[in-house]
Amino acid sequence: MSHMGYGCLMAVDRDHVLRSAAALLTRKSTATMDEVAKAAGISRATLHRHFAGRDALVRALEALGIAECEAAVDAARLDEGPASDAVRRLVREIESAAGLLAFLYTENQLFEGEAQNEGWSRIDGRIAALFRRGQDSGEFRIDLTPAWLTEALFGLLASGAWVVQSGKVAPKDFHHMIVELLLGGALRREES
Amino acid sequence: MSHMGYGCLMAVDRDHVLRSAAALLTRKSTATMDEVAKAAGISRATLHRHFAGRDALVRALEALGIAECEAAVDAARLDEGPASDAVRRLVREIESAAGLLAFLYTENQLFEGEAQNEGWSRIDGRIAALFRRGQDSGEFRIDLTPAWLTEALFGLLASGAWVVQSGKVAPKDFHHMIVELLLGGALRREES
DNA sequence: CCCATGTGAGACATTGATGTCTCATTCAAG
DNA sequence: CTTGAATGAGACATCAATGTCTCACATGGG
């Protein structure tokens, strides 16, 4: 077990650190490396052995967020069945990553450079394609652009994660809240 | 003009500094006091004469945001006419402050203390009351809580400001985008 | 038992932002 | 012109976070 380098329980430790870092940074985005370490139950030295610095940590969180989003998009099978059902599946799959997403959403440091991670563009593209498919099939209205609907979805996910974390609404309402508002809006449907 | 203390053009200067600070910090929330000063066209010394420190600057921005929100809520006359029209007026009135709102939205430092500015609670309460009025009158669906609709409105305003600033959609579409998604959702209405 | 690896604790220098100071300059009122 | 106030430029100390280092411990495999 000498030359294994990274592997074995290293991976789960690293993942655990990322999870707790995400949870902490979502609440307090200015948390110190020391606080992040304490939150993960390790020392600052060990944290620094896993991630070269704060920058590397945030990048790793971004990579994790992208991976989870992409996995959710895959699992939701966006091109099968009615577009609105695909949206429901997507929100369901992405729900567990919403906290992490909310953190990354506020970390505009990630987007100010001209070289933003292409993973986001790919995810944006796939979700926008879903909305476009819904428009083409006549399910969705065409006066709201796919790009805006995609952005609004992420915004609502972040708002939802935030409002759940603040305790204002129950976690079990997360999916219904977001899907119903995004698809149906606040107005009552006409009783036909 | 010796003993006037603060007044006269001091006020407009202070306001101008706040505006440019908001515009800059919305794009780069980690901007230095020096960058903020440069963005406002003044020196760091002068900036520091207006605001004791970075903290005071952020607090002043929060106060400005609260004031503009409250003014928008007043101007929108939330308790007159159909609730959906009131929502449209509210978004219209609040549009010019959306950039500032988007910045404050990501500044979770403002909300982590137990003593969050009561201005927000008051605004939240007034907007939630509007949604509740719409539910009571039968305009709005009742399965989405007023608290969530309020939070979602702010989330969509932030997303809208962000997507406009990134150039993905035109500023003139801001109002339509947000109001239509919030009220009507992505689904096409049945042709009755 | 012995050793190697991972870890925690802590010391230390570095760095970048910040807050405070002084001083020369500008500008408008008198 | 004179004067006073506000400003810009810059020097300076401070401070908190960071990155790097060493050393002791303990744990598990040989």
CSV table of C-alpha atoms (C1' of nucleotides) in Angstrom, one decimal:
chain,number,residue,atom,x,y,z
A,1,MET,CA,0.0,0.0,0.0
A,2,SER,CA,2.9,2.3,-0.4
A,3,HIS,CA,2.8,3.6,-4.0
A,4,MET,CA,-1.0,3.8,-4.3
A,5,GLY,CA,-0.8,7.6,-4.3
A,6,TYR,CA,-4.5,8.7,-4.4
A,7,GLY,CA,-7.2,6.1,-4.2
A,8,CYS,CA,-8.8,3.9,-1.6
A,9,LEU,CA,-10.2,6.0,1.2
A,10,MET,CA,-8.5,9.1,0.0
A,11,ALA,CA,-11.3,9.5,-2.4
A,12,VAL,CA,-14.1,9.2,0.1
A,13,ASP,CA,-12.2,11.6,2.4
A,14,ARG,CA,-11.8,14.1,-0.4
A,15,ASP,CA,-15.4,13.8,-1.3
A,16,HIS,CA,-16.4,14.2,2.4
A,17,VAL,CA,-14.3,17.3,2.6
A,18,LEU,CA,-15.9,18.7,-0.5
A,19,ARG,CA,-19.4,18.0,0.8
A,20,SER,CA,-18.9,19.7,4.2
A,21,ALA,CA,-17.0,22.6,2.5
A,22,ALA,CA,-20.0,23.1,0.2
A,23,ALA,CA,-22.4,23.0,3.1
A,24,LEU,CA,-20.4,25.5,5.1
A,25,LEU,CA,-19.6,27.8,2.2
A,26,THR,CA,-23.2,27.9,1.1
A,27,ARG,CA,-24.1,29.5,4.5
A,28,LYS,CA,-20.9,31.6,4.9
A,29,SER,CA,-19.1,32.1,1.6
A,30,THR,CA,-16.3,34.0,3.3
A,31,ALA,CA,-15.4,31.1,5.6
A,32,THR,CA,-11.7,30.7,6.4
A,33,MET,CA,-9.7,27.7,5.3
A,34,ASP,CA,-9.4,27.0,9.0
A,35,GLU,CA,-13.2,27.0,9.4
A,36,VAL,CA,-13.6,24.8,6.3
A,37,ALA,CA,-11.1,22.3,7.9
A,38,LYS,CA,-12.9,22.4,11.2
A,39,ALA,CA,-16.2,21.8,9.5
A,40,ALA,CA,-14.8,18.8,7.8
A,41,GLY,CA,-13.3,17.5,11.0
A,42,ILE,CA,-9.8,17.7,9.8
A,43,SER,CA,-6.9,20.0,10.4
A,44,ARG,CA,-5.9,22.9,8.2
A,45,ALA,CA,-2.7,21.0,7.3
A,46,THR,CA,-4.6,18.0,6.0
A,47,LEU,CA,-7.0,20.2,4.2
A,48,HIS,CA,-4.1,21.8,2.5
A,49,ARG,CA,-2.7,18.5,1.5
A,50,HIS,CA,-5.9,17.7,-0.4
A,51,PHE,CA,-6.4,21.1,-2.0
A,52,ALA,CA,-3.4,23.3,-2.8
A,53,GLY,CA,-5.3,26.4,-1.7
A,54,ARG,CA,-8.6,28.1,-1.4
A,55,ASP,CA,-8.7,28.6,-5.2
A,56,ALA,CA,-8.1,24.9,-5.8
A,57,LEU,CA,-10.9,24.1,-3.3
A,58,VAL,CA,-13.4,26.4,-5.1
A,59,ARG,CA,-12.4,24.9,-8.4
A,60,ALA,CA,-12.9,21.4,-7.1
A,61,LEU,CA,-16.3,22.4,-5.8
A,62,GLU,CA,-17.1,23.8,-9.2
A,63,ALA,CA,-16.0,20.5,-10.8
A,64,LEU,CA,-18.1,18.6,-8.4
A,65,GLY,CA,-21.1,20.8,-9.2
A,66,ILE,CA,-20.6,20.4,-12.9
A,67,ALA,CA,-20.3,16.6,-12.5
A,68,GLU,CA,-23.5,16.4,-10.4
A,69,CYS,CA,-25.4,18.6,-12.8
A,70,GLU,CA,-24.3,16.6,-15.8
A,71,ALA,CA,-25.2,13.4,-14.0
A,72,ALA,CA,-28.6,14.8,-13.2
A,73,VAL,CA,-29.1,15.9,-16.8
A,74,ASP,CA,-28.1,12.4,-17.9
A,75,ALA,CA,-30.4,10.7,-15.5
A,76,ALA,CA,-33.3,12.9,-16.4
A,77,ARG,CA,-33.3,11.7,-20.0
A,78,LEU,CA,-34.2,15.2,-21.3
A,79,ASP,CA,-35.1,14.0,-24.8
A,80,GLU,CA,-37.7,11.5,-23.8
A,81,GLY,CA,-41.4,12.1,-23.4
A,82,PRO,CA,-43.1,15.4,-22.9
A,83,ALA,CA,-40.8,18.3,-22.2
A,84,SER,CA,-42.6,19.2,-19.0
A,85,ASP,CA,-42.1,15.7,-17.6
A,86,ALA,CA,-38.4,16.0,-18.5
A,87,VAL,CA,-38.3,19.3,-16.5
A,88,ARG,CA,-39.8,17.5,-13.5
A,89,ARG,CA,-37.3,14.7,-13.7
A,90,LEU,CA,-34.5,17.2,-14.0
A,91,VAL,CA,-35.5,19.1,-10.9
A,92,ARG,CA,-35.9,15.8,-9.1
A,93,GLU,CA,-32.5,14.6,-10.0
A,94,ILE,CA,-30.8,17.9,-9.4
A,95,GLU,CA,-32.4,18.6,-6.0
A,96,SER,CA,-29.7,17.0,-3.9
A,97,ALA,CA,-27.1,19.2,-5.6
A,98,ALA,CA,-29.1,22.4,-5.1
A,99,GLY,CA,-27.2,23.6,-2.1
A,100,LEU,CA,-23.9,23.3,-3.9
A,101,LEU,CA,-25.4,25.0,-7.0
A,102,ALA,CA,-26.6,27.9,-4.8
A,103,PHE,CA,-23.1,28.4,-3.5
A,104,LEU,CA,-21.5,28.3,-7.0
A,105,TYR,CA,-24.2,30.6,-8.2
A,106,THR,CA,-23.1,33.3,-5.9
A,107,GLU,CA,-19.4,32.7,-6.6
A,108,ASN,CA,-19.3,35.1,-9.5
A,109,GLN,CA,-15.5,34.9,-9.2
A,110,LEU,CA,-15.9,31.8,-11.3
A,111,PHE,CA,-17.5,33.6,-14.2
A,112,GLU,CA,-15.7,36.9,-14.4
A,113,GLY,CA,-12.7,35.5,-16.3
A,114,GLU,CA,-13.2,35.0,-20.0
A,115,ALA,CA,-12.3,31.4,-19.6
A,116,GLN,CA,-15.3,30.0,-17.8
A,117,ASN,CA,-15.5,26.3,-17.4
A,118,GLU,CA,-16.9,24.8,-20.5
A,119,GLY,CA,-18.8,22.3,-18.4
A,120,TRP,CA,-21.4,25.0,-17.7
A,121,SER,CA,-21.9,25.9,-21.3
A,122,ARG,CA,-22.5,22.2,-22.1
A,123,ILE,CA,-25.1,21.9,-19.3
A,124,ASP,CA,-26.7,25.2,-20.3
A,125,GLY,CA,-26.9,24.0,-23.9
A,126,ARG,CA,-28.5,20.7,-23.0
A,127,ILE,CA,-31.1,22.3,-20.8
A,128,ALA,CA,-31.8,25.1,-23.3
A,129,ALA,CA,-32.3,22.4,-25.9
A,130,LEU,CA,-34.9,20.8,-23.7
A,131,PHE,CA,-36.8,24.1,-23.5
A,132,ARG,CA,-36.5,24.6,-27.2
A,133,ARG,CA,-37.9,21.1,-27.8
A,134,GLY,CA,-40.8,22.0,-25.6
A,135,GLN,CA,-41.4,25.1,-27.6
A,136,ASP,CA,-41.2,23.2,-30.9
A,137,SER,CA,-43.7,20.6,-29.7
A,138,GLY,CA,-46.1,23.4,-28.6
A,139,GLU,CA,-45.9,22.6,-24.9
A,140,PHE,CA,-44.0,25.7,-23.9
A,141,ARG,CA,-44.7,29.3,-24.9
A,142,ILE,CA,-42.3,30.8,-27.4
A,143,ASP,CA,-42.1,34.4,-26.1
A,144,LEU,CA,-39.6,33.3,-23.4
A,145,THR,CA,-36.2,32.3,-24.8
A,146,PRO,CA,-34.7,29.0,-23.9
A,147,ALA,CA,-31.6,30.9,-22.6
A,148,TRP,CA,-33.8,32.8,-20.1
A,149,LEU,CA,-35.7,29.7,-19.1
A,150,THR,CA,-32.5,28.0,-18.4
A,151,GLU,CA,-31.1,30.8,-16.4
A,152,ALA,CA,-34.4,31.2,-14.5
A,153,LEU,CA,-34.3,27.5,-13.6
A,154,PHE,CA,-30.9,27.9,-12.0
A,155,GLY,CA,-32.0,31.0,-10.3
A,156,LEU,CA,-35.1,29.3,-8.9
A,157,LEU,CA,-33.0,26.3,-7.8
A,158,ALA,CA,-30.7,28.7,-5.9
A,159,SER,CA,-33.6,30.6,-4.4
A,160,GLY,CA,-35.3,27.3,-3.4
A,161,ALA,CA,-32.2,25.9,-1.7
A,162,TRP,CA,-31.8,29.2,0.1
A,163,VAL,CA,-35.3,29.4,1.3
A,164,VAL,CA,-35.3,25.8,2.4
A,165,GLN,CA,-32.0,26.3,4.3
A,166,SER,CA,-33.5,29.3,6.1
A,167,GLY,CA,-36.3,27.1,7.3
A,168,LYS,CA,-39.0,29.2,5.6
A,169,VAL,CA,-40.4,26.2,3.7
A,170,ALA,CA,-40.1,22.5,4.2
A,171,PRO,CA,-37.5,20.5,2.1
A,172,LYS,CA,-40.3,18.2,0.9
A,173,ASP,CA,-41.9,21.1,-0.9
A,174,PHE,CA,-38.7,21.9,-2.8
A,175,HIS,CA,-39.6,20.0,-6.0
A,176,HIS,CA,-43.2,21.1,-6.1
A,177,MET,CA,-42.3,24.8,-5.5
A,178,ILE,CA,-39.8,25.0,-8.2
A,179,VAL,CA,-41.4,22.9,-10.9
A,180,GLU,CA,-44.9,24.4,-10.5
A,181,LEU,CA,-43.7,28.0,-10.5
A,182,LEU,CA,-41.3,27.4,-13.4
A,183,LEU,CA,-43.9,25.6,-15.5
A,184,GLY,CA,-47.2,27.0,-14.4
A,185,GLY,CA,-46.5,30.3,-12.9
A,186,ALA,CA,-48.4,32.0,-10.1
A,187,LEU,CA,-51.7,32.5,-11.9
A,188,ARG,CA,-54.5,30.0,-11.5
A,189,ARG,CA,-55.2,28.1,-14.6
A,190,GLU,CA,-58.6,28.6,-16.2
A,191,GLU,CA,-61.0,26.0,-15.1
A,192,SER,CA,-61.7,24.6,-18.6
B,1,MET,CA,-20.3,77.4,2.9
B,2,SER,CA,-17.9,76.6,5.7
B,3,HIS,CA,-20.0,75.0,8.4
B,4,MET,CA,-22.4,73.1,6.1
B,5,GLY,CA,-20.9,69.7,7.0
B,6,TYR,CA,-22.7,67.2,4.8
B,7,GLY,CA,-25.1,68.4,2.3
B,8,CYS,CA,-25.2,70.2,-1.1
B,9,LEU,CA,-23.1,68.2,-3.6
B,10,MET,CA,-21.8,65.9,-1.0
B,11,ALA,CA,-25.1,64.0,-1.3
B,12,VAL,CA,-25.0,63.6,-5.0
B,13,ASP,CA,-21.4,62.5,-4.9
B,14,ARG,CA,-22.1,60.0,-2.3
B,15,ASP,CA,-25.0,58.7,-4.3
B,16,HIS,CA,-22.8,58.5,-7.5
B,17,VAL,CA,-20.2,56.6,-5.5
B,18,LEU,CA,-22.8,54.2,-4.3
B,19,ARG,CA,-24.2,53.7,-7.8
B,20,SER,CA,-20.8,52.9,-9.4
B,21,ALA,CA,-19.8,50.7,-6.4
B,22,ALA,CA,-23.0,48.7,-6.9
B,23,ALA,CA,-22.4,48.4,-10.6
B,24,LEU,CA,-18.8,47.2,-10.0
B,25,LEU,CA,-19.5,44.9,-7.1
B,26,THR,CA,-22.3,43.3,-9.0
B,27,ARG,CA,-19.8,42.1,-11.5
B,28,LYS,CA,-16.9,41.5,-9.2
B,29,SER,CA,-18.0,41.1,-5.6
B,30,THR,CA,-14.4,40.8,-4.4
B,31,ALA,CA,-13.4,44.2,-5.8
B,32,THR,CA,-10.8,46.1,-3.8
B,33,MET,CA,-11.6,49.4,-2.2
B,34,ASP,CA,-9.1,50.8,-4.6
B,35,GLU,CA,-11.0,49.4,-7.5
B,36,VAL,CA,-14.2,50.7,-6.2
B,37,ALA,CA,-12.7,54.1,-5.9
B,38,LYS,CA,-11.3,54.0,-9.4
B,39,ALA,CA,-14.6,52.9,-10.7
B,40,ALA,CA,-16.3,55.9,-9.1
B,41,GLY,CA,-13.6,58.2,-10.5
B,42,ILE,CA,-12.3,59.2,-7.1
B,43,SER,CA,-9.3,58.4,-5.0
B,44,ARG,CA,-9.2,55.8,-2.3
B,45,ALA,CA,-8.7,58.5,0.3
B,46,THR,CA,-11.9,60.3,-0.7
B,47,LEU,CA,-13.8,57.0,-0.8
B,48,HIS,CA,-12.6,56.4,2.7
B,49,ARG,CA,-13.8,59.9,3.7
B,50,HIS,CA,-17.3,59.0,2.6
B,51,PHE,CA,-17.5,55.5,4.0
B,52,ALA,CA,-15.5,54.5,7.0
B,53,GLY,CA,-14.6,51.1,5.5
B,54,ARG,CA,-15.6,48.3,3.3
B,55,ASP,CA,-18.2,47.2,5.8
B,56,ALA,CA,-19.8,50.7,6.0
B,57,LEU,CA,-19.9,50.7,2.2
B,58,VAL,CA,-21.7,47.4,2.0
B,59,ARG,CA,-24.1,48.6,4.7
B,60,ALA,CA,-24.8,51.8,2.8
B,61,LEU,CA,-25.5,49.8,-0.3
B,62,GLU,CA,-27.9,47.6,1.6
B,63,ALA,CA,-29.6,50.7,2.9
B,64,LEU,CA,-29.8,52.1,-0.6
B,65,GLY,CA,-31.3,48.8,-1.9
B,66,ILE,CA,-33.8,48.8,0.9
B,67,ALA,CA,-34.8,52.4,0.2
B,68,GLU,CA,-35.2,51.8,-3.5
B,69,CYS,CA,-37.2,48.6,-2.9
B,70,GLU,CA,-39.5,50.4,-0.5
B,71,ALA,CA,-39.9,53.3,-2.9
B,72,ALA,CA,-40.8,50.8,-5.7
B,73,VAL,CA,-43.3,49.1,-3.4
B,74,ASP,CA,-44.8,52.4,-2.6
B,75,ALA,CA,-45.0,53.5,-6.2
B,76,ALA,CA,-46.5,50.2,-7.3
B,77,ARG,CA,-49.6,50.7,-5.1
B,78,LEU,CA,-49.7,47.0,-4.3
B,79,ASP,CA,-53.2,47.1,-2.8
B,80,GLU,CA,-54.9,48.6,-5.8
B,81,GLY,CA,-56.6,46.7,-8.6
B,82,PRO,CA,-55.9,43.1,-9.7
B,83,ALA,CA,-52.9,41.5,-7.9
B,84,SER,CA,-51.3,40.5,-11.2
B,85,ASP,CA,-51.4,44.1,-12.4
B,86,ALA,CA,-49.8,45.1,-9.1
B,87,VAL,CA,-47.0,42.6,-9.7
B,88,ARG,CA,-46.4,44.1,-13.1
B,89,ARG,CA,-46.2,47.6,-11.7
B,90,LEU,CA,-43.9,46.3,-8.9
B,91,VAL,CA,-41.4,44.8,-11.4
B,92,ARG,CA,-41.6,47.9,-13.5
B,93,GLU,CA,-40.7,50.1,-10.6
B,94,ILE,CA,-38.0,47.8,-9.2
B,95,GLU,CA,-36.3,47.2,-12.5
B,96,SER,CA,-33.8,50.1,-12.2
B,97,ALA,CA,-32.7,48.7,-8.8
B,98,ALA,CA,-32.3,45.1,-10.1
B,99,GLY,CA,-28.6,45.3,-10.5
B,100,LEU,CA,-28.1,46.5,-6.9
B,101,LEU,CA,-30.5,43.9,-5.7
B,102,ALA,CA,-28.6,41.1,-7.5
B,103,PHE,CA,-25.4,42.2,-5.7
B,104,LEU,CA,-27.1,42.3,-2.3
B,105,TYR,CA,-28.7,38.9,-3.0
B,106,THR,CA,-25.3,37.3,-3.3
B,107,GLU,CA,-23.9,39.1,-0.2
B,108,ASN,CA,-25.0,36.5,2.2
B,109,GLN,CA,-22.7,38.1,4.7
B,110,LEU,CA,-25.6,40.5,5.3
B,111,PHE,CA,-28.0,37.7,6.4
B,112,GLU,CA,-25.8,35.4,8.4
B,113,GLY,CA,-26.0,37.4,11.6
B,114,GLU,CA,-29.2,37.0,13.6
B,115,ALA,CA,-29.7,40.7,13.3
B,116,GLN,CA,-30.7,41.2,9.7
B,117,ASN,CA,-31.9,44.5,8.7
B,118,GLU,CA,-35.6,44.9,9.5
B,119,GLY,CA,-36.1,46.8,6.2
B,120,TRP,CA,-36.0,43.5,4.3
B,121,SER,CA,-38.6,41.9,6.6
B,122,ARG,CA,-40.9,44.8,6.0
B,123,ILE,CA,-40.5,44.7,2.2
B,124,ASP,CA,-40.9,40.9,2.3
B,125,GLY,CA,-44.0,41.3,4.3
B,126,ARG,CA,-45.6,43.8,2.0
B,127,ILE,CA,-44.9,41.7,-1.1
B,128,ALA,CA,-46.0,38.5,0.5
B,129,ALA,CA,-49.2,40.4,1.5
B,130,LEU,CA,-49.7,41.2,-2.2
B,131,PHE,CA,-49.5,37.5,-3.2
B,132,ARG,CA,-51.8,36.6,-0.3
B,133,ARG,CA,-54.3,39.1,-1.6
B,134,GLY,CA,-54.1,37.6,-5.0
B,135,GLN,CA,-54.7,34.1,-3.6
B,136,ASP,CA,-57.7,35.4,-1.6
B,137,SER,CA,-59.2,37.0,-4.6
B,138,GLY,CA,-58.8,33.8,-6.6
B,139,GLU,CA,-56.2,35.2,-9.0
B,140,PHE,CA,-53.3,33.2,-7.8
B,141,ARG,CA,-53.0,29.5,-7.0
B,142,ILE,CA,-52.9,28.6,-3.4
B,143,ASP,CA,-50.5,25.7,-3.5
B,144,LEU,CA,-47.5,28.1,-3.7
B,145,THR,CA,-46.9,30.0,-0.4
B,146,PRO,CA,-46.7,33.8,-0.5
B,147,ALA,CA,-43.2,33.5,1.2
B,148,TRP,CA,-42.0,31.3,-1.7
B,149,LEU,CA,-43.5,33.5,-4.3
B,150,THR,CA,-41.8,36.5,-2.7
B,151,GLU,CA,-38.4,34.7,-2.6
B,152,ALA,CA,-38.8,33.5,-6.1
B,153,LEU,CA,-39.6,37.1,-7.3
B,154,PHE,CA,-36.3,38.3,-5.8
B,155,GLY,CA,-34.5,35.3,-7.3
B,156,LEU,CA,-35.9,36.0,-10.7
B,157,LEU,CA,-35.0,39.7,-10.5
B,158,ALA,CA,-31.4,38.7,-9.6
B,159,SER,CA,-31.3,36.1,-12.4
B,160,GLY,CA,-32.8,38.7,-14.8
B,161,ALA,CA,-30.3,41.4,-13.9
B,162,TRP,CA,-27.5,38.9,-14.3
B,163,VAL,CA,-28.5,37.5,-17.7
B,164,VAL,CA,-29.1,41.1,-19.0
B,165,GLN,CA,-25.7,42.2,-17.8
B,166,SER,CA,-24.1,39.2,-19.5
B,167,GLY,CA,-25.7,40.3,-22.7
B,168,LYS,CA,-27.6,37.1,-23.3
B,169,VAL,CA,-30.9,39.0,-23.4
B,170,ALA,CA,-31.8,42.6,-24.2
B,171,PRO,CA,-32.6,45.0,-21.3
B,172,LYS,CA,-35.9,45.8,-22.9
B,173,ASP,CA,-37.1,42.2,-22.4
B,174,PHE,CA,-36.3,42.3,-18.7
B,175,HIS,CA,-39.8,43.2,-17.5
B,176,HIS,CA,-41.6,40.8,-19.8
B,177,MET,CA,-39.3,37.9,-19.0
B,178,ILE,CA,-39.7,38.2,-15.3
B,179,VAL,CA,-43.4,39.0,-15.1
B,180,GLU,CA,-44.5,36.5,-17.6
B,181,LEU,CA,-42.4,33.7,-16.1
B,182,LEU,CA,-43.5,34.5,-12.5
B,183,LEU,CA,-47.2,34.9,-13.3
B,184,GLY,CA,-47.7,32.6,-16.3
B,185,GLY,CA,-44.9,30.0,-16.2
B,186,ALA,CA,-43.3,28.3,-19.1
B,187,LEU,CA,-46.4,26.3,-20.2
B,188,ARG,CA,-48.6,27.6,-22.9
B,189,ARG,CA,-52.0,28.5,-21.7
B,190,GLU,CA,-54.9,26.5,-23.0
B,191,GLU,CA,-56.6,28.2,-25.9
B,192,SER,CA,-60.0,28.6,-24.4
C,1,DC,C1',8.5,-5.3,17.3
C,2,DC,C1',9.7,-1.8,13.5
C,3,DC,C1',8.7,1.2,10.1
C,4,DA,C1',6.1,4.0,7.0
C,5,DT,C1',2.4,6.8,6.1
C,6,DG,C1',-1.1,10.0,7.3
C,7,DT,C1',-2.4,13.3,10.5
C,8,DG,C1',-2.8,17.2,14.1
C,9,DA,C1',-0.8,21.0,16.2
C,10,DG,C1',1.6,24.8,15.8
C,11,DA,C1',5.4,28.1,14.4
C,12,DC,C1',6.8,31.2,10.8
C,13,DA,C1',7.1,34.3,6.8
C,14,DT,C1',4.5,36.2,3.1
C,15,DT,C1',1.0,38.6,1.0
C,16,DG,C1',-2.7,41.6,0.0
C,17,DA,C1',-6.2,44.5,1.6
C,18,DT,C1',-7.2,47.8,4.8
C,19,DG,C1',-7.1,51.9,7.8
C,20,DT,C1',-4.6,56.2,8.9
C,21,DC,C1',-1.6,59.7,8.1
C,22,DT,C1',0.7,63.7,5.6
C,23,DC,C1',1.3,67.0,2.0
C,24,DA,C1',0.7,69.4,-2.4
C,25,DT,C1',-2.9,70.9,-5.5
C,26,DT,C1',-7.1,72.5,-7.1
C,27,DC,C1',-11.1,75.3,-6.9
C,28,DA,C1',-14.6,78.2,-5.5
C,29,DA,C1',-16.2,81.8,-2.3
C,30,DG,C1',-15.1,86.0,-0.2
D,1,DC,C1',-5.7,87.9,-4.5
D,2,DT,C1',-6.5,85.3,-0.3
D,3,DT,C1',-8.4,81.7,2.2
D,4,DG,C1',-10.4,77.5,3.4
D,5,DA,C1',-12.2,73.1,2.2
D,6,DA,C1',-12.1,69.1,-0.5
D,7,DT,C1',-9.4,66.2,-3.1
D,8,DG,C1',-5.5,63.0,-5.1
D,9,DA,C1',-1.4,60.8,-4.4
D,10,DG,C1',1.3,58.3,-1.8
D,11,DA,C1',3.8,56.6,2.5
D,12,DC,C1',3.1,53.8,6.4
D,13,DA,C1',1.7,50.5,10.0
D,14,DT,C1',-1.7,46.9,10.9
D,15,DC,C1',-4.0,42.8,10.4
D,16,DA,C1',-6.0,38.7,8.9
D,17,DA,C1',-5.7,34.9,5.8
D,18,DT,C1',-2.7,32.2,3.5
D,19,DG,C1',1.0,29.0,2.2
D,20,DT,C1',4.9,26.4,4.0
D,21,DC,C1',7.5,24.3,7.2
D,22,DT,C1',8.7,21.1,11.2
D,23,DC,C1',7.8,17.8,14.7
D,24,DA,C1',5.3,14.5,17.5
D,25,DC,C1',1.8,11.0,17.5
D,26,DA,C1',-0.8,7.0,16.3
D,27,DT,C1',-2.1,3.6,13.5
D,28,DG,C1',-1.8,-0.3,10.5
D,29,DG,C1',1.1,-3.5,7.7
D,30,DG,C1',5.2,-6.0,7.4
